[in-house]
Structures are given as C-alpha cells and as structure tokens.
Tab-separated table of C-alpha atoms in Angstrom:
chain	number	residue	atom	x	y	z
A	1069	MET	CA	-1.841	-10.115	6.657
A	1070	PHE	CA	-2.192	-9.394	2.944
A	1071	CYS	CA	0.982	-7.287	2.994
A	1072	LEU	CA	2.826	-10.115	4.690
A	1073	ILE	CA	1.837	-12.587	1.967
A	1074	TRP	CA	2.979	-10.215	-0.796
A	1075	PHE	CA	6.166	-9.444	1.118
A	1076	ILE	CA	7.058	-13.137	1.348
A	1077	PHE	CA	6.185	-13.667	-2.315
A	1078	ALA	CA	8.296	-10.695	-3.401
A	1079	LEU	CA	11.167	-11.842	-1.222
A	1080	LEU	CA	11.183	-15.435	-2.436
A	1081	SER	CA	10.175	-14.962	-6.081
A	1082	GLY	CA	13.738	-14.442	-7.283
A	1083	ALA	CA	15.462	-16.780	-4.856
A	1084	GLU	CA	16.206	-19.713	-7.116
A	1085	GLN	CA	19.870	-19.833	-6.151
A	1086	ALA	CA	21.737	-19.517	-2.889
A	1087	GLY	CA	21.823	-15.893	-1.804
A	1088	GLY	CA	18.875	-15.050	-4.034
A	1089	VAL	CA	16.827	-13.824	-1.100
A	1090	LEU	CA	19.390	-11.130	-0.307
A	1091	ARG	CA	19.656	-10.036	-3.922
A	1092	ASN	CA	15.861	-9.931	-4.243
A	1093	SER	CA	15.205	-8.112	-0.965
A	1094	PRO	CA	14.910	-4.633	-2.587
A	1095	ASN	CA	11.812	-5.916	-4.417
A	1096	ALA	CA	10.174	-6.698	-1.090
A	1097	LEU	CA	10.866	-3.385	0.659
A	1098	PRO	CA	7.805	-1.537	-0.724
A	1099	TRP	CA	5.572	-4.118	0.956
A	1100	VAL	CA	7.192	-3.336	4.296
A	1101	GLY	CA	6.346	0.319	3.710
A	1102	LEU	CA	2.738	-0.551	2.924
A	1103	ALA	CA	2.545	-2.697	6.066
A	1104	ILE	CA	3.732	0.286	8.115
A	1105	LEU	CA	1.060	2.481	6.512
A	1106	VAL	CA	-1.598	-0.110	7.309
A	1107	ALA	CA	-0.404	-0.296	10.919
A	1108	VAL	CA	-0.705	3.483	11.215
A	1109	ALA	CA	-4.158	3.371	9.600
A	1110	PHE	CA	-5.397	0.838	12.160
A	1111	ARG	CA	-4.899	3.366	14.932
A	1112	TYR	CA	-5.273	6.709	13.131
A	1113	GLU	CA	-7.622	6.360	10.166
A	1114	ARG	CA	-7.326	9.890	8.812
A	1115	LEU	CA	-3.552	10.090	9.142
A	1116	GLY	CA	-3.116	6.605	7.673
A	1117	GLY	CA	-5.534	7.429	4.869
A	1118	GLY	CA	-3.623	10.583	4.027
A	1119	LEU	CA	-0.372	8.641	3.953
A	1120	VAL	CA	-1.907	5.964	1.711
A	1121	VAL	CA	-3.224	8.648	-0.665
A	1122	ALA	CA	0.233	10.249	-0.703
A	1123	ALA	CA	1.767	6.840	-1.476
A	1124	GLY	CA	-0.704	6.418	-4.325
A	1125	LEU	CA	0.134	9.820	-5.768
A	1126	PHE	CA	3.846	9.085	-5.449
A	1127	ALA	CA	3.368	5.716	-7.172
A	1128	GLY	CA	1.467	7.440	-9.970
A	1129	VAL	CA	4.323	9.854	-10.586
A	1130	TYR	CA	7.028	7.214	-10.111
A	1131	PHE	CA	5.469	4.727	-12.544
A	1132	ASP	CA	4.250	7.459	-14.956
A	1133	ALA	CA	0.735	6.119	-14.586
A	1134	LEU	CA	-0.899	8.639	-16.917
A	1135	ALA	CA	1.030	7.198	-19.866
A	1136	VAL	CA	-0.520	3.720	-19.592
A	1137	TRP	CA	-4.042	3.366	-18.238
A	1138	GLN	CA	-3.475	-0.220	-17.048
A	1139	VAL	CA	-0.713	0.978	-14.735
A	1140	MET	CA	-3.024	3.706	-13.402
A	1141	VAL	CA	-5.789	1.204	-12.655
A	1142	LEU	CA	-3.532	-1.391	-11.032
A	1143	ILE	CA	-1.083	0.605	-8.928
A	1144	PRO	CA	-1.978	4.159	-7.808
A	1145	LEU	CA	-5.762	4.227	-8.230
A	1146	PRO	CA	-6.510	1.532	-5.606
A	1147	LEU	CA	-4.188	3.231	-3.126
A	1148	ILE	CA	-5.860	6.601	-3.693
A	1149	LEU	CA	-9.372	5.128	-3.398
A	1150	PHE	CA	-8.611	3.084	-0.285
A	1151	GLY	CA	-6.813	6.021	1.317
A	1152	GLY	CA	-9.822	8.213	0.597
A	1153	ALA	CA	-12.070	5.600	2.175
A	1154	LEU	CA	-9.871	5.585	5.281
A	1155	ILE	CA	-10.101	9.366	5.506
A	1156	TYR	CA	-13.891	9.157	5.189
A	1157	VAL	CA	-14.172	6.416	7.817
A	1158	GLY	CA	-11.884	8.372	10.136
A	1159	SER	CA	-14.090	11.415	9.818
A	1160	ILE	CA	-17.306	9.586	10.678
A	1161	SER	CA	-15.941	7.137	13.242
A	1162	PRO	CA	-15.906	9.628	16.166
A	1163	LEU	CA	-19.606	10.142	15.569
A	1164	VAL	CA	-20.250	6.416	15.547
A	1165	ARG	CA	-18.119	5.787	18.641
A	1166	ARG	CA	-20.098	8.309	20.679
A	1167	GLY	CA	-23.270	6.378	19.935
C-alpha cells in the first residue's frame, strides 16, 4: 500500500501540463520495483529480504551514499535494515509455524 501511494505521488508530481504523466513516468518506475520486492517478500521472507538488501546496496553505490551521510541515512540504510529484518524473520518463522 505504501509503495502504491509513493508510486502515485511520483507519477503525478510533475504532471502540471498535458502529457506530464508520461514524461514523469520514469520517476515512478523505482516504486514499481520496490512493490515487486515487497510482493516477493510476502511469500518468501528470506529471498525478499536478500533482494531488498541488494537493492539497498545498489542504491548506496548509485547515489554515492558514502559521500553524504544524509543520503546514506535516507535511502540505502533503511532498505538494508528492513531487508536484514526480513531475512531474520524468514529464518525464525519456520520454527514459529511449527508451534
């Protein structure tokens, strides 16, 4: 749901004129990718967590996050932490499901 809200915001944020949605659609594509990762993580926690961590590492390299600490805190660090949490939950969930 959260990805959908950000996707719509990113899609419509630059659409002041006619055809603005099409010109602004590349800004919304990363949110579609994150929604796909979340959908995978709903079913396969460890695989989804690994993909989210990989996305966080890629975002860190792409945005050169080590150069500016604010970028590191806002973009790749949450993805890496949440992906790690998914991996952890995926590793303990079979134990919990067995009862």
